[in-house]
Coordinates of C-alpha atoms and ligand atoms in Angstrom, one line a residue:
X884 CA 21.6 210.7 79.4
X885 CA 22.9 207.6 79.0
X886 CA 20.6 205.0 76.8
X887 CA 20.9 201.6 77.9
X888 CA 18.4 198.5 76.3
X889 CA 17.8 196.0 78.5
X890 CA 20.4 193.7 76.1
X891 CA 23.8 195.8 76.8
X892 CA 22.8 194.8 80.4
X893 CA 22.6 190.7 79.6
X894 CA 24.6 189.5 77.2
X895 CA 25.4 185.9 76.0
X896 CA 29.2 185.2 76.0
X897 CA 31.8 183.6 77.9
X898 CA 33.0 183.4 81.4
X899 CA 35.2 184.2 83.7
X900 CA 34.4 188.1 83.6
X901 CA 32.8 190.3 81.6
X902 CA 35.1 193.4 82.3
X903 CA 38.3 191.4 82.4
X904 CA 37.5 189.0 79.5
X905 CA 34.6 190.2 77.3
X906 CA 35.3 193.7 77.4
X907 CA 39.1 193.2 76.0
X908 CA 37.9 190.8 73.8
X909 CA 35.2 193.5 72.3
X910 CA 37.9 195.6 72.4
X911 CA 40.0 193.4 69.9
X912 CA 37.0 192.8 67.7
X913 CA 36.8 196.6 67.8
X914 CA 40.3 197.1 66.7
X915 CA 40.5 195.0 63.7
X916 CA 38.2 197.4 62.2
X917 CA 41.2 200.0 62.1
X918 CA 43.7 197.3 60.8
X919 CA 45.0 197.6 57.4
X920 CA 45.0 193.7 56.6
X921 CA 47.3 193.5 54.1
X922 CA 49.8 195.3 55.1
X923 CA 50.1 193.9 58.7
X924 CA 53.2 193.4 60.6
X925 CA 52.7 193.1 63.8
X926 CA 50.2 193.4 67.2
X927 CA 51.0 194.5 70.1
X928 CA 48.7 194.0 73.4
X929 CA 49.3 196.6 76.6
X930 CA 47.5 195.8 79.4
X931 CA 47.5 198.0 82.6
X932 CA 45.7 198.5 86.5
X933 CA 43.7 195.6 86.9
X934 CA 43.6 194.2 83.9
X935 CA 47.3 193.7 84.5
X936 CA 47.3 192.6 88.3
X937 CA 44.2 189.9 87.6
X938 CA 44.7 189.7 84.0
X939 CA 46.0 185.8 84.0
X940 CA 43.4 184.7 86.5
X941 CA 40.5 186.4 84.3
X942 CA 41.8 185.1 81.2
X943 CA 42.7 188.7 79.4
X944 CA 45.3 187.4 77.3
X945 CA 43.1 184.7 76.1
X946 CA 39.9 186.8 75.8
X947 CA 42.4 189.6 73.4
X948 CA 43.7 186.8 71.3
X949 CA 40.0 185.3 70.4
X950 CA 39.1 188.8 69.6
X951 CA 42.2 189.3 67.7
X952 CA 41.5 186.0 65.6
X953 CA 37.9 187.2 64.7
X954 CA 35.8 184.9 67.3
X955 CA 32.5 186.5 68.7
X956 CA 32.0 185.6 72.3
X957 CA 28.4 185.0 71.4
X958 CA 29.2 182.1 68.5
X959 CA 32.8 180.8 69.7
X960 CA 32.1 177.1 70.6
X961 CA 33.9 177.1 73.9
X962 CA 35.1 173.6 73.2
X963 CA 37.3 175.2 70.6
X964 CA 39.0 177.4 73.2
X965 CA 42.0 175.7 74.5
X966 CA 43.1 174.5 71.0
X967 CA 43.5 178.1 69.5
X968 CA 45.1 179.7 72.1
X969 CA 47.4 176.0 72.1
X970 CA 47.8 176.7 68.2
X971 CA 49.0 180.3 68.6
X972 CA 51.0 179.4 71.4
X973 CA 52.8 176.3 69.5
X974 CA 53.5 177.9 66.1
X975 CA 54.0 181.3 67.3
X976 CA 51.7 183.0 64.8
X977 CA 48.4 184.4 64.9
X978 CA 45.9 184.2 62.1
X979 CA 44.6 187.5 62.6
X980 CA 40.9 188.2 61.9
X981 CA 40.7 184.8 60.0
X982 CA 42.2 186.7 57.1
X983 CA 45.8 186.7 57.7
X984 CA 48.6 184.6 59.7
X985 CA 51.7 186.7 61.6
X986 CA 53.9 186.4 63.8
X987 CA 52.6 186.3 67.5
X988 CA 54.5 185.0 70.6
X989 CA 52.0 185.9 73.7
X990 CA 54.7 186.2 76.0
X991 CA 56.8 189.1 74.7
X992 CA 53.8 190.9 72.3
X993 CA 51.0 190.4 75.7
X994 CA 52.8 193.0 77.9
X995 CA 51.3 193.1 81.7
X996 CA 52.4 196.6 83.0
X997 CA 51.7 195.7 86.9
X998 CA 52.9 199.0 88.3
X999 CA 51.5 201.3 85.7
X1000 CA 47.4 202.4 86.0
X1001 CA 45.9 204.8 83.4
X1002 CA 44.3 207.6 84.7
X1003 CA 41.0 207.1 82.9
X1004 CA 40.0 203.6 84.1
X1005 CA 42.0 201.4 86.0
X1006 CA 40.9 198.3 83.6
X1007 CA 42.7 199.9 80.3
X1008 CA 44.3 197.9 77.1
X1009 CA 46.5 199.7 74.4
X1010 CA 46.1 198.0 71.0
X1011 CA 48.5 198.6 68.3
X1012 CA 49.4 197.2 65.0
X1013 CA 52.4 198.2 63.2
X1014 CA 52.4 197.7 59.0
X1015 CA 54.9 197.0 56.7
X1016 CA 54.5 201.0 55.8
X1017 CA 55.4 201.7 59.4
X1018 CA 52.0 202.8 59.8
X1019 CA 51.5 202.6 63.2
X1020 CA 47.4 202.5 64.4
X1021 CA 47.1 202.6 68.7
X1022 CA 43.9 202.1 70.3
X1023 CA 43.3 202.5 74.0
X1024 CA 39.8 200.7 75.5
X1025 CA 38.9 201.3 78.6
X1026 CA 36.4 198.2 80.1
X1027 CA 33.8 199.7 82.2
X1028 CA 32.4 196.4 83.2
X1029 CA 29.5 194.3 82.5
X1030 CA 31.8 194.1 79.1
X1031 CA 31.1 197.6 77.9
X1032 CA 34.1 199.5 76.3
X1033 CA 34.5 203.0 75.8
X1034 CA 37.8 205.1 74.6
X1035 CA 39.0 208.5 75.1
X1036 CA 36.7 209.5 72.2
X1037 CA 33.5 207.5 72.7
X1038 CA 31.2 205.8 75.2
X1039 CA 29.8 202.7 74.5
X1040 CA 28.5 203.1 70.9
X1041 CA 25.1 201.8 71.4
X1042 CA 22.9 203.8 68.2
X1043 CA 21.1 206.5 69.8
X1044 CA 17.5 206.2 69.8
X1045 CA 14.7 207.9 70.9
X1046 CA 13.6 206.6 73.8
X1047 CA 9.6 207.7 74.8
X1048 CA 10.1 207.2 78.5
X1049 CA 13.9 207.9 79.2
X1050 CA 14.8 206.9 83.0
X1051 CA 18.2 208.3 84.9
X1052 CA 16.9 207.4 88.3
X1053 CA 14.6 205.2 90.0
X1054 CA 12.2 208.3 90.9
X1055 CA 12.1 208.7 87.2
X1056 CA 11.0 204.9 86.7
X1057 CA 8.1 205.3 89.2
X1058 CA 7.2 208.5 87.9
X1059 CA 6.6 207.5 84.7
X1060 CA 4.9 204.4 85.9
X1061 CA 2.6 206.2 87.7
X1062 CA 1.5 208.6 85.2
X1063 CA 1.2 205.7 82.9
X1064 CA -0.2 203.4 85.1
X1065 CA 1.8 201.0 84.0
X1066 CA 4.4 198.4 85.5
X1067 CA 7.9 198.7 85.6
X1068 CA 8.3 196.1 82.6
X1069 CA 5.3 197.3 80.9
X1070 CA 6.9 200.9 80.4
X1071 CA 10.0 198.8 79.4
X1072 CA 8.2 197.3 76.8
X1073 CA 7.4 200.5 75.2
X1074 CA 11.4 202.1 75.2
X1075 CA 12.7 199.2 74.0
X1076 CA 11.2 199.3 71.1
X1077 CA 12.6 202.2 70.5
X1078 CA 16.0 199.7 69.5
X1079 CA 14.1 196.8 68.2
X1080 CA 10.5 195.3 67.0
X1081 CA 8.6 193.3 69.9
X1082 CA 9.1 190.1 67.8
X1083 CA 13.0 190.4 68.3
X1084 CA 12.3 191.6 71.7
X1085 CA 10.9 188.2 72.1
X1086 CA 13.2 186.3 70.9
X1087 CA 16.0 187.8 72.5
X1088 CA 14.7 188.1 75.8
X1089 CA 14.1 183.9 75.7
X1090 CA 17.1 183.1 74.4
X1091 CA 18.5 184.5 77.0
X1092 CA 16.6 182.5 78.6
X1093 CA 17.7 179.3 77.4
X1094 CA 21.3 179.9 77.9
X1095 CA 21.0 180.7 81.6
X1096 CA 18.8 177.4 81.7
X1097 CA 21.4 175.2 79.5
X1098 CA 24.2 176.7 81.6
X1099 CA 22.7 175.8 85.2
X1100 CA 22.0 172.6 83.5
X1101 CA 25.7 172.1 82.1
X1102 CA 27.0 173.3 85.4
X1103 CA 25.3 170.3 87.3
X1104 CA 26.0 167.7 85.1
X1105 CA 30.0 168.6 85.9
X1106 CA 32.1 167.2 87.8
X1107 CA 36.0 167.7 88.5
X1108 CA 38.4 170.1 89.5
X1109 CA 38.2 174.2 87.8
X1110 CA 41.4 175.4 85.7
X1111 CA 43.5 178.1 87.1
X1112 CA 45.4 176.1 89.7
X1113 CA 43.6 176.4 92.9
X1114 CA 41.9 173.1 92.7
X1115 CA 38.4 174.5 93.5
X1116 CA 36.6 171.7 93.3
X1117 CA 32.8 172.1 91.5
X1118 CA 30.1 171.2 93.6
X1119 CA 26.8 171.7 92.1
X1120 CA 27.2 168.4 90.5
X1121 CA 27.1 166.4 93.9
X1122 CA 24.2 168.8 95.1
X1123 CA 22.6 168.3 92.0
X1124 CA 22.8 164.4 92.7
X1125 CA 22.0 164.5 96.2
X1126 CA 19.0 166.7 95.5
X1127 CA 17.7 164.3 92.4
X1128 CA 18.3 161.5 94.4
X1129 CA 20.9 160.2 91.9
X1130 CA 18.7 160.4 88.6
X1131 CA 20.1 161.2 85.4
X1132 CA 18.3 163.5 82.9
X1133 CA 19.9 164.0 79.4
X1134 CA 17.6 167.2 78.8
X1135 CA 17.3 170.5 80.6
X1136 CA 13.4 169.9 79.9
X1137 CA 13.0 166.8 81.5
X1138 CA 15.1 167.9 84.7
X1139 CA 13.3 171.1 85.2
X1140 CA 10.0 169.1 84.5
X1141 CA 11.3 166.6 87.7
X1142 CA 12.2 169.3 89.9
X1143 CA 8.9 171.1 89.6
X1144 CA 7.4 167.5 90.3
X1145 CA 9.3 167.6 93.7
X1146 CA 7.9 168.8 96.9
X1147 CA 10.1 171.0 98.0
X1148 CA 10.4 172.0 101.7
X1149 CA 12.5 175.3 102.9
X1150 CA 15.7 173.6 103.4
X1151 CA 15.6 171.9 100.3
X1152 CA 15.2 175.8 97.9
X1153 CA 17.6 177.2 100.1
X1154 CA 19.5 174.0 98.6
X1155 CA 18.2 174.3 94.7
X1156 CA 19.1 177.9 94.6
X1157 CA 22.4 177.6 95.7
X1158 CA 22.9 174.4 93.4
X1159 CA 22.0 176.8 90.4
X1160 CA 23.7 179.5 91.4
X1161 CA 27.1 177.1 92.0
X1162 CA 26.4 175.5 88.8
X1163 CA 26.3 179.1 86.7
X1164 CA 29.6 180.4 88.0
X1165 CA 31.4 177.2 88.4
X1166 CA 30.4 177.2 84.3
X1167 CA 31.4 180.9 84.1
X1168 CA 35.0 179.6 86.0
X1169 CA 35.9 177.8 83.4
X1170 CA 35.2 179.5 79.9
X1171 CA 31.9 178.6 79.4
X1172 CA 28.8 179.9 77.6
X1173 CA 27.0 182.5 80.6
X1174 CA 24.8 185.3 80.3
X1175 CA 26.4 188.7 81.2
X1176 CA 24.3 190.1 84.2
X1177 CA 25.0 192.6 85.0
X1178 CA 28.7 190.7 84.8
X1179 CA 30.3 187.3 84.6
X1180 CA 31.6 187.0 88.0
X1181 CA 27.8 187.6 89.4
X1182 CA 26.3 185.7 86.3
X1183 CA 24.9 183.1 88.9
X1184 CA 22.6 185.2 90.7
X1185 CA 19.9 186.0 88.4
X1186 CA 19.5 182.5 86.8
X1187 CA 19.6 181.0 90.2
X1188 CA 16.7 183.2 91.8
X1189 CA 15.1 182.8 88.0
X1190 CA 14.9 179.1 88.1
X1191 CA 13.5 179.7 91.5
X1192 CA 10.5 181.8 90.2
X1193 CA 10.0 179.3 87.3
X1194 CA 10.2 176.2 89.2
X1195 CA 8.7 176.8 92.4
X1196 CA 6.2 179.3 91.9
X1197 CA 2.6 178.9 91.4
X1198 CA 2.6 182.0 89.7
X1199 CA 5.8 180.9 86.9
X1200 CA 5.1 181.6 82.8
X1201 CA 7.1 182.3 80.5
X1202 CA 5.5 185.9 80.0
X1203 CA 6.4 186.4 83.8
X1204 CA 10.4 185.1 82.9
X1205 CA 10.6 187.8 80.0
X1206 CA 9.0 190.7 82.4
X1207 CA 11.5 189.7 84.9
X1208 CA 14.5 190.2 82.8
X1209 CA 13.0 193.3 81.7
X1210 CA 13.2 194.9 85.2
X1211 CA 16.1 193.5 86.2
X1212 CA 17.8 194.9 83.4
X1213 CA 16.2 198.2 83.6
X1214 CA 17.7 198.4 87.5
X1215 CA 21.2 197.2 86.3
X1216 CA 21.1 200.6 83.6
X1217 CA 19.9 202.5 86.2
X1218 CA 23.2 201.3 88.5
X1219 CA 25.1 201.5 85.4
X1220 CA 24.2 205.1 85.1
X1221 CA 23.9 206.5 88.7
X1222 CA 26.9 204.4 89.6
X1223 CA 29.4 201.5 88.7
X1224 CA 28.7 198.0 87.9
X1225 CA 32.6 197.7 87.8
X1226 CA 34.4 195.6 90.4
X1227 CA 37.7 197.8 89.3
X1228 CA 35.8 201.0 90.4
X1229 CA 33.3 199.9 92.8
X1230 CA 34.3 196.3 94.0
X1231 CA 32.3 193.4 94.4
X1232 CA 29.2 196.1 95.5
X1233 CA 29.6 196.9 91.8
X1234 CA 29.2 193.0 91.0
X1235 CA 27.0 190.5 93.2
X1236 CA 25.2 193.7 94.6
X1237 CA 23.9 194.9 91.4
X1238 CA 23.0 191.8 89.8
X1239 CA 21.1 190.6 93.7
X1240 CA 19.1 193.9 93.7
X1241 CA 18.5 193.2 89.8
X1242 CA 16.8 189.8 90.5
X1243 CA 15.4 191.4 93.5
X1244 CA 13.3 193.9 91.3
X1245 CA 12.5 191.3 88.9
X1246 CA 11.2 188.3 91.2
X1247 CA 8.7 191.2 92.8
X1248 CA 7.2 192.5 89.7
X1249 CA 6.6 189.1 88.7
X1250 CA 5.3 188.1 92.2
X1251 CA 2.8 190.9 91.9
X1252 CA 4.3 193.5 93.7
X1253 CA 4.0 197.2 92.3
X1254 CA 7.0 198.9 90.7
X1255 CA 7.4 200.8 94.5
X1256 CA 7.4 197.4 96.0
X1257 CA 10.0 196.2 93.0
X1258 CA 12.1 198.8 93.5
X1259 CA 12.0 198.8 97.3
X1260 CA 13.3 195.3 97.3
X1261 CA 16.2 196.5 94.7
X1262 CA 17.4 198.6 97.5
X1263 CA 17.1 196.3 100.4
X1264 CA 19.1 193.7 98.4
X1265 CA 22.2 196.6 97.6
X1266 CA 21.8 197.6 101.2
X1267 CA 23.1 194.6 102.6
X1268 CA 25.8 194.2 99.9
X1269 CA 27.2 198.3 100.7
X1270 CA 30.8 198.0 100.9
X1271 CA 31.7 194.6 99.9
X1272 CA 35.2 194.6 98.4
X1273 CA 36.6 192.4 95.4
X1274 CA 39.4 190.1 96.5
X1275 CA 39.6 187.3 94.3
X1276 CA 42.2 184.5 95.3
X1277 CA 45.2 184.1 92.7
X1278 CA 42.7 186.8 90.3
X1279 CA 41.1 183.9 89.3
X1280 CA 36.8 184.6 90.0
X1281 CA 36.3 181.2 92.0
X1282 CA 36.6 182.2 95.6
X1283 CA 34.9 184.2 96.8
X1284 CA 33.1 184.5 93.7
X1285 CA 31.7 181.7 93.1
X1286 CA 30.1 180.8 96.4
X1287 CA 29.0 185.0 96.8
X1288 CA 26.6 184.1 94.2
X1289 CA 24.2 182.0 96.0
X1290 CA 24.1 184.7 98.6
X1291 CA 23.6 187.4 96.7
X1292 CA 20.5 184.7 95.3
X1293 CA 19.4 184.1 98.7
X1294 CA 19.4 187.9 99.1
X1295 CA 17.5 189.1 96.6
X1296 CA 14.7 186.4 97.5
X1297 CA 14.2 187.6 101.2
X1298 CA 14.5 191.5 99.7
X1299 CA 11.3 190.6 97.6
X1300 CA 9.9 188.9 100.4
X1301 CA 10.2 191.6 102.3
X1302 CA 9.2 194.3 100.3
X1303 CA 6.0 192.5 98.9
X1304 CA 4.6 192.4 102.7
X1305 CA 5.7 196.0 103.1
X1306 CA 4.1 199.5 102.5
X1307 CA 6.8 201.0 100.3
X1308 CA 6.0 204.7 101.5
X1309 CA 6.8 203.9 104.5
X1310 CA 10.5 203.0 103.5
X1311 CA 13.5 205.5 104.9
X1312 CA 15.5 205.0 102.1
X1313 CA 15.1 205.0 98.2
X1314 CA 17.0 203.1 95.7
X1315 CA 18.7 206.2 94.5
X1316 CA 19.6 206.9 98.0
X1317 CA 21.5 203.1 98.2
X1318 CA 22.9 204.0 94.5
X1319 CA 24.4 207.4 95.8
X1320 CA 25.7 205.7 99.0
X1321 CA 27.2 203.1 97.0
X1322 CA 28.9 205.1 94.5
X1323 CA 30.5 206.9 97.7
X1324 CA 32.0 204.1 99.4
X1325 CA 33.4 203.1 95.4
X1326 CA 35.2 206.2 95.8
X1327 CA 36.3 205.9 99.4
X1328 CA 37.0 202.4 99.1
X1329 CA 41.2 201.6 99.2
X1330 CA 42.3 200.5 95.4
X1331 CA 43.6 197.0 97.3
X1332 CA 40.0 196.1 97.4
X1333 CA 38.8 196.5 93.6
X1334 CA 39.8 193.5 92.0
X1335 CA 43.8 194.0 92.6
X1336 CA 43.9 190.8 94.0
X1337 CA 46.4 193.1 96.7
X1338 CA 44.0 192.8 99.5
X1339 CA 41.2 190.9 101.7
X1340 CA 41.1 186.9 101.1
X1341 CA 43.3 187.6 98.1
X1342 CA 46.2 188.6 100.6
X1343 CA 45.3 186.0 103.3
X1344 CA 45.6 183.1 101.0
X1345 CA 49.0 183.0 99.0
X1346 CA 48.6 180.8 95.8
X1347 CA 51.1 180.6 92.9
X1348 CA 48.7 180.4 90.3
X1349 CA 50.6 178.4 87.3
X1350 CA 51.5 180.2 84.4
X1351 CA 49.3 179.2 81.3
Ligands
SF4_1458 S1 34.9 189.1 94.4 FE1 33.0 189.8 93.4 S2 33.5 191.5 92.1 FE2 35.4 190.4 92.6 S3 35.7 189.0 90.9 FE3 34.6 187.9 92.5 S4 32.4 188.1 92.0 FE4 33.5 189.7 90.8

């Protein structure tokens, strides 16, 4: 069985995607390991399937080069981001691990092989270094999504622990809450510390936290046009201004302390979620600091229906934000494992799907609903997302990304709604059942519509998306 903590499924990096741009760039962290420094040559970076097709819109090439140079998408200040892929591109070298400089021009050594899809996984990069020896070491990573990388040889190298209460599918999960009488995050308590002490636990699951906050916060204090070449305009900014009634606030704090102040009527949530949710993945559109959850392109959807359980419930604490992530993340494994949280393989089901049933789960639990309840809104929320393809415009994850986010949000809020006022046993289908069906239509579903870009919106609109 696959073991999965609860921090493989959120992870702090940078946008646009996490299987299009983290994974390749954990991949090229990954390879350096195998490079004999001194004796370098040259790189080489092959990129097939999707990674090819929406490779330029996701930001592969840059992702690979960062990872190449020795950056961690956790530390890299993103500010720094357009200089060094400017430097590389100017002097034609690449300073490789921060140990040595070589020759590197990204247009001939970054090859995009858009007709060729390995068999394996259709988002695949082939690494190789050649030395002065004429040693030649080749890598091929395959990027699974929500920025996990596997090879031929490995999965995801996560060290294997043992884990007391190990969980494939949902009925396991309620099982083992049941004879435990325990809640969902409760039992998740107990196996993650199978990986890590509760302190680190604690620290972990609020800094997380904190960047989701910072980001929303960043995201609607922006204003201007994204990069890429559409000229999606951001919007959370103007929402954010109409909704504050034109106040300024220089710290997240002081914002979030104002909005909790404000008496907030239906129309005007409906508003605030969307506003965070814009705000996340117009941040994630343009290289900035997200949290993975389950993946970049649907990084919007938990922090938006997070800040709406921390600012406008009676119930909020900050014990009730670190249970939530808990169970969300313990529904994204259990995807992960019975399914795909891949756009490439499952399309945008895999995506805004996963990460609405995720907050789904999560805003239950912490609402007081049981783990049935929890997990009866985690399927509700997938139900209504079954089917929904990946067609991003010009590969870049703006439209419909961006905008999917508040309604996979929106979702997840009327899914816990719904299942906190219901009587779970009474419920027709299970969340494994959704999980099965899903992974069904992923198979069934036409290539065109898993993040190709070759189909849907992304063959209604034509866009020539500048080279950059
Ligand atoms: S359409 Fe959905 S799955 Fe595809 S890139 Fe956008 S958010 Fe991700």
């Amino acid at each position: 069985m696959e073991q999965i903590s609860v921090f493989d499924i959120f992870k702090i990096g940078v946008g646009p995607s996490s299987s299009h741009t983290m994974g390749p760039w954990k991949a090229a962290q990954l390879f350096l390991e195998e490079i004999d420094f001194l004796d370098l040559n040259q790189l080489e970076v092959h990129l097939y399937g999707s990674l090819a097709k929406t490779g330029k819109g996701h930001g592969t090439d840059i992702a690979v080069q960062l990872g190449l140079m020795g950056y961690d998408p956790k530390t890299i200040p993103v500010e720094e981001i357009d200089t060094a892929i400017e430097d590389i591109k100017v002097n034609q070298a690449l300073f490789v691990g921060e140990r040595i400089r070589i020759p590197f021009n990204p247009n001939e050594q970054i090859v995009f092989h858009f007709d060729k899809t390995l068999e394996a996984h259709p988002n695949a990069l082939t690494l190789k270094a050649i030395h002065q020896s004429g040693k030649l070491v080749e890598q091929t990573y395959y990027s699974v999504g929500g920025g996990f990388i596997t090879t031929d040889d490995t999965q995801e190298s996560e060290t294997r622990v043992d884990i007391k209460f190990p969980v494939q599918w949902g009925e396991e999960l309620l099982k083992w809450c049941e004879q435990e009488d325990v809640s969902i995050h409760e039992l998740l308590w107990i196996n993650e510390q199978a990986w890590r002490p509760k302190e680190e636990i604690y620290l972990k699951l609020d800094e997380i936290w904190e960047t989701m906050k910072q980001c929303v916060f960043r995201g609607c204090n922006r204003k201007g046009i994204l990069p890429g070449g559409l000229n999606v305009k951001r919007r959370a900014f103007e929402m954010n201004s109409q909704l504050s009634e034109g106040k300024v606030f220089d710290h997240v704090d002081d914002w979030v302390d104002y909005i909790k102040s404000l008496q907030v009527g239906f129309s005007e949530t409906l508003k605030w979620v969307s506003c965070f949710a814009l705000a996340v993945n117009e941040e994630n559109a343009s290289f900035g600091r997200v949290v993975t959850a389950p993946t970049n392109g649907a990084s919007g959807v938990i922090p938006a229906v997070l800040m709406y359980y921390a600012l406008f419930s009676e119930e909020a604490s900050q014990e009730g934000i670190r249970n939530f992530i808990m169970t969300a993340g313990e529904v994204g494994s259990i995807f992960k494992k019975g399914s795909t949280i891949s756009a490439a393989m499952g399309g945008c089901q895999a995506e805004i799907g996963v990460s609405s049933a995720m907050a789904a789960a999560g805003l239950t639990e912490c609402l007081g609903g049981n783990p049935q309840q929890a997990l009866m809104a985690a399927e509700i929320a997938m139900e209504h997302h079954l089917g929904m393809t990946c067609d991003p415009i010009g590969g870049l994850v703006q439209i419909p990304c961006i905008e999917r986010n508040t309604m996979g949000a929106i979702k997840a809020i009327t899914a816990c709604q719904i299942a906190l006022n219901s009587d779970p046993k009474s419920a027709l289908v299970s969340l494994d059942d959704v999980i099965k069906s899903m992974w069904e239509t992923a198979v069934d579903m036409n290539t065109k519509y898993k993040e190709t870009s070759e189909g849907g919106l992304a063959s209604q609109i034509s866009v020539i998306v500048p080279e950059c």
